[in-house]
Amino acid sequence: MSTSSSKPPPMIYEAIDEETIPNYSPSDYHSTHPGQVLNDRYQTITKLGWGFGSTVWLAEDLRRCKEKPASPRYVAVKIGACRYASIAAAEHELTLSQRIAAANPSHPGAEYIRVPIDHFQVDGSQGTHVCLVYHPMRETMYDFRHRFKNQRFPPKILKLYVAILLQGLNYLHTECHLKEDNVLVNLESESVLEDFVQHHRHTPLGRHVTNDEHTTYLSESNFGPLRDFFILPEIADLDLAQPGLETVCIHPAQPHRYRAPEVILGTGWTYSADIWNMGVLIWNMMEGRDLFTDLKDEQGHYNVQAHLAQMIALLGPPPKVLLERERKFRKLAFKPEMQNPQGQSCSNAFQYFGGPFFDDDGKQPILSGNLLPADHASAPPPGEFIRKDLIPKDVALSDTVTLFQGEEKQQFLAFIGRMLQWRPEHRSKAKDLLEDPFLQLDGDTE
């Protein structure tokens, strides 16, 4: 069965998709083209996406009718790169996904976790590529949110999505680095997918051919206008997730703007870091903006001091018990040591993030090898934030909330207050947050 038009694909004369990744090497990626049959089963139709460690292709399952009539006709195949790190991430994602899928399939949160329905390996010119097969999804939650007025969810959809994601976290018991790009929304009907397939069977993909004849195809994942807004999210991309966190972890984790304070301070983190992560993510969904902004310094690096300063402005200063814990945890070392973004080898979070951030003993503190500026000549009292000049003035958490008013706004602030706590042990668990009055939709109005 042919899956592409007889027309020649349009040529592109500049780097596209994965070719734009720093230190890109074409030999790392599997040479995939439309109409190719993978694992004697999955015939590719079009390229859906790409990333640092993989490309994703829509394919038709040629064995579907014979083996599992109820299985999907069309699937998304994630073809991993053959670098060691990419292979390890794909194998980690597969192992963890299998564990998650088998843990308790009847749990109400299980259906909101995207796990592979098949897997296989293919050989490339430079090594083996691990391939994971999934149900196709429409788009990321980020893209879905941008379909709404002011790029934010209406109250009912917001509450529904927050409840679903919490239900998923309740099932996972895994730290999974939530962000809008790894929450996907499903397709509203089979007709959307079928129309997309028919279009791409007759529309050749754009391609870039390098001087050494390597071909990269331009991804296309626009499924067109929504036909129904009732589509639900799933937590995806578990390659960075950390399973079974029964013991406390100290290594750096989470995207910068979602990073929990205990990760920055190196005081040990576990499942409760995802509750913080979820709380911060709600601002993207609710207000169309980040809760913590301008987190880069003049060199474009993550500005930890600015991040902590904004936390203090919105939540108040951290409790002394947390600062005492931070000083004690400096004795624990990463195994092995980790390199921070500046290329320095670090044995703990204090070194990795460039501490100290809070004054230890009232002496003039040193930051990253330099004394504080002259206008900071008088050292802060013990336990106080060193860069008090970075703390925004006259801001309150309630001022950042515009979607809700009156009693509903107070309900929301009480709800989010259970998530955005300095001390991880004071954050509510996902299953308890699901019972919060704010998430109850009975009698709710938009």
GROMACS .gro file of C-alpha atoms in nm:
model
  446
    1MET     CA    1   0.000   0.000   0.000
    2SER     CA    2   0.145   0.335  -0.099
    3THR     CA    3   0.132   0.600   0.168
    4SER     CA    4   0.253   0.901  -0.025
    5SER     CA    5   0.179   1.098  -0.336
    6SER     CA    6   0.359   1.044  -0.666
    7LYS     CA    7   0.453   1.412  -0.652
    8PRO     CA    8   0.816   1.475  -0.551
    9PRO     CA    9   0.854   1.603  -0.193
   10PRO     CA   10   0.924   1.978  -0.171
   11MET     CA   11   1.290   2.048  -0.107
   12ILE     CA   12   1.406   2.262   0.186
   13TYR     CA   13   1.751   2.419   0.176
   14GLU     CA   14   1.818   2.481   0.545
   15ALA     CA   15   1.836   2.277   0.865
   16ILE     CA   16   1.499   2.152   0.993
   17ASP     CA   17   1.361   1.966   1.296
   18GLU     CA   18   1.627   1.758   1.476
   19GLU     CA   19   1.901   1.908   1.257
   20THR     CA   20   1.865   2.231   1.459
   21ILE     CA   21   1.966   2.061   1.787
   22PRO     CA   22   2.311   2.168   1.916
   23ASN     CA   23   2.578   1.905   1.840
   24TYR     CA   24   2.336   1.726   1.606
   25SER     CA   25   2.478   1.421   1.431
   26PRO     CA   26   2.270   1.257   1.154
   27SER     CA   27   2.416   0.916   1.237
   28ASP     CA   28   2.241   0.928   1.576
   29TYR     CA   29   1.896   0.923   1.417
   30HIS     CA   30   1.732   0.640   1.229
   31SER     CA   31   1.694   0.710   0.857
   32THR     CA   32   1.315   0.688   0.833
   33HIS     CA   33   1.103   0.783   0.532
   34PRO     CA   34   0.731   0.771   0.446
   35GLY     CA   35   0.610   0.427   0.338
   36GLN     CA   36   0.885   0.241   0.524
   37VAL     CA   37   0.779  -0.072   0.713
   38LEU     CA   38   0.929  -0.102   1.062
   39ASN     CA   39   0.954  -0.436   1.240
   40ASP     CA   40   0.763  -0.600   0.950
   41ARG     CA   41   0.452  -0.439   1.091
   42TYR     CA   42   0.429  -0.061   1.111
   43GLN     CA   43   0.420   0.129   0.781
   44THR     CA   44   0.510   0.494   0.826
   45ILE     CA   45   0.277   0.762   0.690
   46THR     CA   46   0.411   1.096   0.809
   47LYS     CA   47   0.649   1.242   1.064
   48LEU     CA   48   0.468   1.383   1.368
   49GLY     CA   49   0.753   1.529   1.572
   50TRP     CA   50   1.110   1.519   1.691
   51GLY     CA   51   1.322   1.581   1.998
   52PHE     CA   52   1.672   1.558   2.141
   53GLY     CA   53   1.655   1.181   2.161
   54SER     CA   54   1.395   1.064   1.907
   55THR     CA   55   1.165   1.124   1.614
   56VAL     CA   56   0.795   1.031   1.613
   57TRP     CA   57   0.611   0.890   1.312
   58LEU     CA   58   0.247   0.812   1.244
   59ALA     CA   59   0.218   0.460   1.108
   60GLU     CA   60  -0.040   0.200   1.008
   61ASP     CA   61  -0.039  -0.134   1.188
   62LEU     CA   62  -0.038  -0.385   0.901
   63ARG     CA   63  -0.101  -0.680   1.133
   64ARG     CA   64  -0.390  -0.527   1.322
   65CYS     CA   65  -0.673  -0.721   1.156
   66LYS     CA   66  -0.498  -1.055   1.192
   67GLU     CA   67  -0.368  -1.035   1.548
   68LYS     CA   68  -0.579  -0.788   1.747
   69PRO     CA   69  -0.887  -0.656   1.566
   70ALA     CA   70  -0.962  -0.424   1.859
   71SER     CA   71  -0.616  -0.264   1.853
   72PRO     CA   72  -0.571   0.076   1.684
   73ARG     CA   73  -0.520   0.088   1.310
   74TYR     CA   74  -0.292   0.391   1.335
   75VAL     CA   75  -0.017   0.435   1.592
   76ALA     CA   76   0.258   0.678   1.685
   77VAL     CA   77   0.606   0.521   1.675
   78LYS     CA   78   0.875   0.694   1.881
   79ILE     CA   79   1.209   0.599   1.722
   80GLY     CA   80   1.492   0.659   1.966
   81ALA     CA   81   1.835   0.787   1.868
   82CYS     CA   82   2.122   0.542   1.899
   83ARG     CA   83   2.332   0.750   2.138
   84TYR     CA   84   2.394   0.574   2.468
   85ALA     CA   85   2.197   0.835   2.663
   86SER     CA   86   1.901   0.808   2.425
   87ILE     CA   87   1.901   0.427   2.435
   88ALA     CA   88   1.920   0.432   2.816
   89ALA     CA   89   1.634   0.685   2.834
   90ALA     CA   90   1.416   0.478   2.598
   91GLU     CA   91   1.484   0.156   2.789
   92HIS     CA   92   1.417   0.338   3.116
   93GLU     CA   93   1.089   0.473   2.979
   94LEU     CA   94   0.988   0.127   2.857
   95THR     CA   95   1.074  -0.047   3.186
   96LEU     CA   96   0.901   0.217   3.395
   97SER     CA   97   0.596   0.224   3.166
   98GLN     CA   98   0.557  -0.152   3.188
   99ARG     CA   99   0.575  -0.133   3.566
  100ILE     CA  100   0.320   0.149   3.575
  101ALA     CA  101   0.080  -0.024   3.336
  102ALA     CA  102   0.087  -0.346   3.538
  103ALA     CA  103   0.066  -0.189   3.884
  104ASN     CA  104  -0.310  -0.140   3.913
  105PRO     CA  105  -0.487  -0.110   3.575
  106SER     CA  106  -0.826  -0.061   3.743
  107HIS     CA  107  -0.709   0.252   3.928
  108PRO     CA  108  -0.902   0.562   3.807
  109GLY     CA  109  -0.575   0.741   3.733
  110ALA     CA  110  -0.431   0.466   3.512
  111GLU     CA  111  -0.616   0.581   3.200
  112TYR     CA  112  -0.449   0.923   3.223
  113ILE     CA  113  -0.095   0.788   3.192
  114ARG     CA  114   0.034   0.735   2.839
  115VAL     CA  115   0.224   0.407   2.815
  116PRO     CA  116   0.348   0.211   2.510
  117ILE     CA  117   0.125  -0.054   2.356
  118ASP     CA  118   0.420  -0.223   2.183
  119HIS     CA  119   0.796  -0.194   2.150
  120PHE     CA  120   1.075  -0.325   1.928
  121GLN     CA  121   1.425  -0.244   1.807
  122VAL     CA  122   1.553  -0.159   1.461
  123ASP     CA  123   1.910  -0.152   1.338
  124GLY     CA  124   2.050   0.165   1.187
  125SER     CA  125   2.377   0.245   1.017
  126GLN     CA  126   2.545   0.330   1.349
  127GLY     CA  127   2.364   0.113   1.602
  128THR     CA  128   2.035   0.000   1.753
  129HIS     CA  129   1.728   0.220   1.789
  130VAL     CA  130   1.469   0.144   2.059
  131CYS     CA  131   1.116   0.206   1.930
  132LEU     CA  132   0.807   0.260   2.146
  133VAL     CA  133   0.455   0.239   2.001
  134TYR     CA  134   0.169   0.454   2.134
  135HIS     CA  135  -0.185   0.557   2.062
  136PRO     CA  136  -0.170   0.882   1.860
  137MET     CA  137  -0.252   1.204   2.045
  138ARG     CA  138  -0.365   1.538   1.909
  139GLU     CA  139  -0.124   1.788   2.065
  140THR     CA  140   0.043   1.911   2.382
  141MET     CA  141  -0.156   2.081   2.656
  142TYR     CA  142   0.036   2.398   2.571
  143ASP     CA  143  -0.100   2.393   2.214
  144PHE     CA  144  -0.449   2.303   2.333
  145ARG     CA  145  -0.452   2.589   2.585
  146HIS     CA  146  -0.365   2.836   2.311
  147ARG     CA  147  -0.692   2.754   2.135
  148PHE     CA  148  -0.886   2.931   2.413
  149LYS     CA  149  -0.946   3.302   2.464
  150ASN     CA  150  -0.644   3.470   2.625
  151GLN     CA  151  -0.460   3.137   2.598
  152ARG     CA  152  -0.605   3.010   2.926
  153PHE     CA  153  -0.855   2.744   3.023
  154PRO     CA  154  -1.208   2.839   3.132
  155PRO     CA  155  -1.281   2.755   3.499
  156LYS     CA  156  -1.461   2.425   3.443
  157ILE     CA  157  -1.200   2.288   3.202
  158LEU     CA  158  -0.923   2.406   3.435
  159LYS     CA  159  -1.074   2.223   3.733
  160LEU     CA  160  -1.136   1.911   3.526
  161TYR     CA  161  -0.778   1.903   3.394
  162VAL     CA  162  -0.625   1.971   3.737
  163ALA     CA  163  -0.832   1.686   3.884
  164ILE     CA  164  -0.730   1.449   3.603
  165LEU     CA  165  -0.360   1.530   3.641
  166LEU     CA  166  -0.381   1.485   4.017
  167GLN     CA  167  -0.555   1.152   3.961
  168GLY     CA  168  -0.269   1.054   3.732
  169LEU     CA  169  -0.009   1.160   3.991
  170ASN     CA  170  -0.200   0.969   4.257
  171TYR     CA  171  -0.165   0.654   4.048
  172LEU     CA  172   0.195   0.707   3.940
  173HIS     CA  173   0.372   0.738   4.277
  174THR     CA  174   0.656   0.856   4.054
  175GLU     CA  175   0.836   1.189   4.024
  176CYS     CA  176   0.773   1.280   3.660
  177HIS     CA  177   0.873   1.644   3.598
  178LEU     CA  178   0.535   1.778   3.488
  179LYS     CA  179   0.529   2.056   3.231
  180GLU     CA  180   0.289   2.153   2.954
  181ASP     CA  181   0.497   1.981   2.688
  182ASN     CA  182   0.473   1.637   2.849
  183VAL     CA  183   0.098   1.650   2.899
  184LEU     CA  184  -0.078   1.550   2.576
  185VAL     CA  185  -0.447   1.571   2.488
  186ASN     CA  186  -0.623   1.297   2.297
  187LEU     CA  187  -0.804   1.308   1.965
  188GLU     CA  188  -1.172   1.395   1.986
  189SER     CA  189  -1.278   1.134   1.727
  190GLU     CA  190  -1.147   0.869   1.491
  191SER     CA  191  -1.260   1.082   1.197
  192VAL     CA  192  -0.999   1.347   1.284
  193LEU     CA  193  -0.722   1.089   1.257
  194GLU     CA  194  -0.864   0.929   0.943
  195ASP     CA  195  -0.888   1.264   0.765
  196PHE     CA  196  -0.532   1.347   0.871
  197VAL     CA  197  -0.408   1.014   0.731
  198GLN     CA  198  -0.588   1.058   0.400
  199HIS     CA  199  -0.446   1.407   0.360
  200HIS     CA  200  -0.090   1.290   0.418
  201ARG     CA  201  -0.121   0.991   0.190
  202HIS     CA  202  -0.151   1.245  -0.091
  203THR     CA  203   0.069   1.525   0.043
  204PRO     CA  204   0.446   1.466   0.031
  205LEU     CA  205   0.653   1.581   0.325
  206GLY     CA  206   0.905   1.857   0.288
  207ARG     CA  207   1.262   1.735   0.319
  208HIS     CA  208   1.616   1.858   0.359
  209VAL     CA  209   1.895   1.660   0.192
  210THR     CA  210   2.250   1.722   0.313
  211ASN     CA  211   2.565   1.706   0.105
  212ASP     CA  212   2.624   1.349   0.221
  213GLU     CA  213   2.275   1.253   0.099
  214HIS     CA  214   2.118   1.223   0.445
  215THR     CA  215   1.747   1.310   0.430
  216THR     CA  216   1.553   1.471   0.712
  217TYR     CA  217   1.176   1.508   0.673
  218LEU     CA  218   0.978   1.804   0.803
  219SER     CA  219   0.734   1.703   1.077
  220GLU     CA  220   0.364   1.783   1.047
  221SER     CA  221   0.128   1.740   1.342
  222ASN     CA  222  -0.154   1.984   1.272
  223PHE     CA  223  -0.476   1.783   1.297
  224GLY     CA  224  -0.685   2.086   1.203
  225PRO     CA  225  -0.959   2.274   1.389
  226LEU     CA  226  -1.113   2.111   1.694
  227ARG     CA  227  -1.440   1.932   1.627
  228ASP     CA  228  -1.517   1.893   1.997
  229PHE     CA  229  -1.360   2.057   2.302
  230PHE     CA  230  -1.423   1.756   2.525
  231ILE     CA  231  -1.081   1.597   2.496
  232LEU     CA  232  -0.881   1.476   2.793
  233PRO     CA  233  -0.515   1.495   2.894
  234GLU     CA  234  -0.262   1.220   2.958
  235ILE     CA  235   0.076   1.243   3.132
  236ALA     CA  236   0.339   1.140   2.876
  237ASP     CA  237   0.715   1.120   2.818
  238LEU     CA  238   0.822   0.922   3.122
  239ASP     CA  239   1.185   0.894   3.009
  240LEU     CA  240   1.292   1.139   3.284
  241ALA     CA  241   1.060   1.005   3.553
  242GLN     CA  242   1.206   0.862   3.874
  243PRO     CA  243   1.036   0.542   3.996
  244GLY     CA  244   0.968   0.421   4.347
  245LEU     CA  245   1.095   0.718   4.545
  246GLU     CA  246   1.083   0.549   4.883
  247THR     CA  247   1.420   0.706   4.963
  248VAL     CA  248   1.504   1.075   4.943
  249CYS     CA  249   1.690   1.198   4.632
  250ILE     CA  250   1.935   1.490   4.632
  251HIS     CA  251   2.039   1.525   4.266
  252PRO     CA  252   1.903   1.821   4.060
  253ALA     CA  253   1.570   1.761   3.890
  254GLN     CA  254   1.271   1.936   3.728
  255PRO     CA  255   1.253   2.214   3.466
  256HIS     CA  256   1.381   2.545   3.601
  257ARG     CA  257   1.054   2.734   3.640
  258TYR     CA  258   0.880   2.436   3.806
  259ARG     CA  259   1.167   2.346   4.040
  260ALA     CA  260   1.070   2.287   4.402
  261PRO     CA  261   1.266   2.465   4.679
  262GLU     CA  262   1.398   2.141   4.830
  263VAL     CA  263   1.560   2.056   4.495
  264ILE     CA  264   1.739   2.392   4.484
  265LEU     CA  265   1.843   2.376   4.849
  266GLY     CA  266   1.948   2.012   4.823
  267THR     CA  267   1.744   1.910   5.126
  268GLY     CA  268   1.617   1.591   4.963
  269TRP     CA  269   1.312   1.543   4.745
  270THR     CA  270   1.056   1.274   4.671
  271TYR     CA  271   0.693   1.255   4.542
  272SER     CA  272   0.597   1.585   4.703
  273ALA     CA  273   0.818   1.770   4.452
  274ASP     CA  274   0.555   1.685   4.191
  275ILE     CA  275   0.287   1.850   4.402
  276TRP     CA  276   0.487   2.174   4.396
  277ASN     CA  277   0.546   2.121   4.023
  278MET     CA  278   0.170   2.074   3.967
  279GLY     CA  279   0.088   2.384   4.169
  280VAL     CA  280   0.318   2.602   3.958
  281LEU     CA  281   0.187   2.445   3.634
  282ILE     CA  282  -0.165   2.557   3.724
  283TRP     CA  283  -0.065   2.919   3.654
  284ASN     CA  284   0.014   2.827   3.293
  285MET     CA  285  -0.326   2.664   3.261
  286MET     CA  286  -0.518   2.933   3.451
  287GLU     CA  287  -0.344   3.258   3.360
  288GLY     CA  288  -0.151   3.173   3.044
  289ARG     CA  289   0.176   3.274   3.212
  290ASP     CA  290   0.447   3.138   3.438
  291LEU     CA  291   0.412   3.197   3.811
  292PHE     CA  292   0.788   3.259   3.835
  293THR     CA  293   0.923   3.482   3.560
  294ASP     CA  294   1.252   3.633   3.441
  295LEU     CA  295   1.459   3.346   3.574
  296LYS     CA  296   1.765   3.406   3.356
  297ASP     CA  297   2.066   3.622   3.433
  298GLU     CA  298   2.248   3.849   3.186
  299GLN     CA  299   2.436   3.550   3.044
  300GLY     CA  300   2.113   3.359   2.984
  301HIS     CA  301   2.176   3.112   3.268
  302TYR     CA  302   1.916   2.999   3.520
  303ASN     CA  303   1.911   3.259   3.800
  304VAL     CA  304   1.856   3.064   4.119
  305GLN     CA  305   1.870   3.375   4.338
  306ALA     CA  306   1.591   3.541   4.136
  307HIS     CA  307   1.382   3.224   4.164
  308LEU     CA  308   1.416   3.203   4.542
  309ALA     CA  309   1.353   3.577   4.571
  310GLN     CA  310   1.019   3.539   4.393
  311MET     CA  311   0.926   3.245   4.614
  312ILE     CA  312   0.992   3.462   4.919
  313ALA     CA  313   0.787   3.749   4.776
  314LEU     CA  314   0.485   3.524   4.710
  315LEU     CA  315   0.507   3.275   4.998
  316GLY     CA  316   0.705   3.453   5.268
  317PRO     CA  317   1.050   3.350   5.392
  318PRO     CA  318   1.137   2.981   5.429
  319PRO     CA  319   1.110   2.832   5.778
  320LYS     CA  320   1.433   2.810   5.975
  321VAL     CA  321   1.399   2.432   6.001
  322LEU     CA  322   1.437   2.410   5.623
  323LEU     CA  323   1.750   2.627   5.628
  324GLU     CA  324   1.898   2.415   5.907
  325ARG     CA  325   1.823   2.107   5.700
  326GLU     CA  326   2.000   2.265   5.401
  327ARG     CA  327   2.319   2.315   5.601
  328LYS     CA  328   2.315   1.954   5.721
  329PHE     CA  329   2.250   1.816   5.370
  330ARG     CA  330   2.562   1.984   5.231
  331LYS     CA  331   2.752   1.687   5.373
  332LEU     CA  332   2.571   1.448   5.137
  333ALA     CA  333   2.743   1.406   4.802
  334PHE     CA  334   2.618   1.328   4.452
  335LYS     CA  335   2.735   0.988   4.333
  336PRO     CA  336   2.885   1.037   4.082
  337GLU     CA  337   2.958   1.409   4.078
  338MET     CA  338   2.754   1.617   3.832
  339GLN     CA  339   2.855   1.899   3.601
  340ASN     CA  340   2.649   2.216   3.634
  341PRO     CA  341   2.551   2.434   3.333
  342GLN     CA  342   2.870   2.638   3.382
  343GLY     CA  343   3.081   2.324   3.335
  344GLN     CA  344   3.189   2.294   3.699
  345SER     CA  345   3.207   1.953   3.863
  346CYS     CA  346   2.980   1.951   4.169
  347SER     CA  347   2.930   1.711   4.457
  348ASN     CA  348   2.614   1.865   4.607
  349ALA     CA  349   2.326   2.104   4.533
  350PHE     CA  350   2.502   2.383   4.722
  351GLN     CA  351   2.781   2.377   4.462
  352TYR     CA  352   2.559   2.291   4.166
  353PHE     CA  353   2.323   2.587   4.209
  354GLY     CA  354   2.584   2.833   4.339
  355GLY     CA  355   2.505   2.871   4.709
  356PRO     CA  356   2.490   3.003   4.971
  357PHE     CA  357   2.153   3.171   4.932
  358PHE     CA  358   2.082   3.232   5.301
  359ASP     CA  359   2.330   3.371   5.550
  360ASP     CA  360   2.485   3.102   5.771
  361ASP     CA  361   2.642   3.291   6.058
  362GLY     CA  362   2.619   3.665   6.001
  363LYS     CA  363   2.958   3.688   5.828
  364GLN     CA  364   3.007   3.853   5.492
  365PRO     CA  365   2.891   3.580   5.250
  366ILE     CA  366   3.067   3.484   4.931
  367LEU     CA  367   2.868   3.400   4.618
  368SER     CA  368   3.028   3.202   4.337
  369GLY     CA  369   3.376   3.306   4.445
  370ASN     CA  370   3.299   3.679   4.473
  371LEU     CA  371   3.203   3.900   4.764
  372LEU     CA  372   2.864   4.065   4.743
  373PRO     CA  373   2.853   4.410   4.579
  374ALA     CA  374   2.960   4.710   4.786
  375ASP     CA  375   2.602   4.818   4.852
  376HIS     CA  376   2.556   4.488   5.040
  377ALA     CA  377   2.840   4.563   5.281
  378SER     CA  378   2.641   4.489   5.594
  379ALA     CA  379   2.577   4.117   5.609
  380PRO     CA  380   2.222   3.997   5.679
  381PRO     CA  381   2.141   3.832   6.011
  382PRO     CA  382   2.178   3.451   6.023
  383GLY     CA  383   1.913   3.272   5.818
  384GLU     CA  384   1.817   3.574   5.607
  385PHE     CA  385   1.814   3.572   5.227
  386ILE     CA  386   2.141   3.721   5.102
  387ARG     CA  387   2.011   3.887   4.786
  388LYS     CA  388   1.723   4.077   4.942
  389ASP     CA  389   1.757   4.334   4.663
  390LEU     CA  390   1.611   4.076   4.422
  391ILE     CA  391   1.288   4.025   4.618
  392PRO     CA  392   1.000   4.190   4.427
  393LYS     CA  393   0.819   4.458   4.626
  394ASP     CA  394   0.446   4.490   4.685
  395VAL     CA  395   0.342   4.159   4.527
  396ALA     CA  396   0.107   3.896   4.664
  397LEU     CA  397   0.007   3.552   4.542
  398SER     CA  398  -0.357   3.664   4.526
  399ASP     CA  399  -0.261   3.941   4.279
  400THR     CA  400  -0.143   3.680   4.028
  401VAL     CA  401  -0.491   3.520   4.013
  402THR     CA  402  -0.736   3.690   3.775
  403LEU     CA  403  -0.948   3.401   3.650
  404PHE     CA  404  -1.141   3.371   3.977
  405GLN     CA  405  -1.307   3.631   4.195
  406GLY     CA  406  -1.471   3.647   4.536
  407GLU     CA  407  -1.536   3.325   4.723
  408GLU     CA  408  -1.411   3.108   4.436
  409LYS     CA  409  -1.079   3.294   4.441
  410GLN     CA  410  -1.047   3.234   4.815
  411GLN     CA  411  -1.121   2.866   4.757
  412PHE     CA  412  -0.848   2.852   4.495
  413LEU     CA  413  -0.592   3.024   4.720
  414ALA     CA  414  -0.671   2.779   5.000
  415PHE     CA  415  -0.633   2.490   4.753
  416ILE     CA  416  -0.303   2.610   4.608
  417GLY     CA  417  -0.176   2.683   4.959
  418ARG     CA  418  -0.184   2.309   5.020
  419MET     CA  419   0.058   2.261   4.729
  420LEU     CA  420   0.298   2.556   4.738
  421GLN     CA  421   0.460   2.493   5.075
  422TRP     CA  422   0.829   2.549   5.146
  423ARG     CA  423   0.848   2.229   5.347
  424PRO     CA  424   0.766   1.925   5.131
  425GLU     CA  425   0.621   1.734   5.426
  426HIS     CA  426   0.357   2.005   5.463
  427ARG     CA  427   0.221   1.961   5.109
  428SER     CA  428  -0.096   1.762   5.065
  429LYS     CA  429  -0.093   1.434   4.877
  430ALA     CA  430  -0.260   1.409   4.536
  431LYS     CA  431  -0.541   1.187   4.664
  432ASP     CA  432  -0.625   1.438   4.939
  433LEU     CA  433  -0.619   1.734   4.699
  434LEU     CA  434  -0.878   1.559   4.484
  435GLU     CA  435  -1.126   1.606   4.769
  436ASP     CA  436  -1.064   1.979   4.798
  437PRO     CA  437  -1.380   2.196   4.769
  438PHE     CA  438  -1.221   2.399   4.489
  439LEU     CA  439  -1.223   2.102   4.250
  440GLN     CA  440  -1.586   2.009   4.308
  441LEU     CA  441  -1.785   2.100   3.997
  442ASP     CA  442  -2.138   2.065   4.140
  443GLY     CA  443  -2.325   2.389   4.086
  444ASP     CA  444  -2.013   2.550   3.939
  445THR     CA  445  -2.057   2.819   3.679
  446GLU     CA  446  -1.812   2.952   3.424
   0.00000   0.00000   0.00000
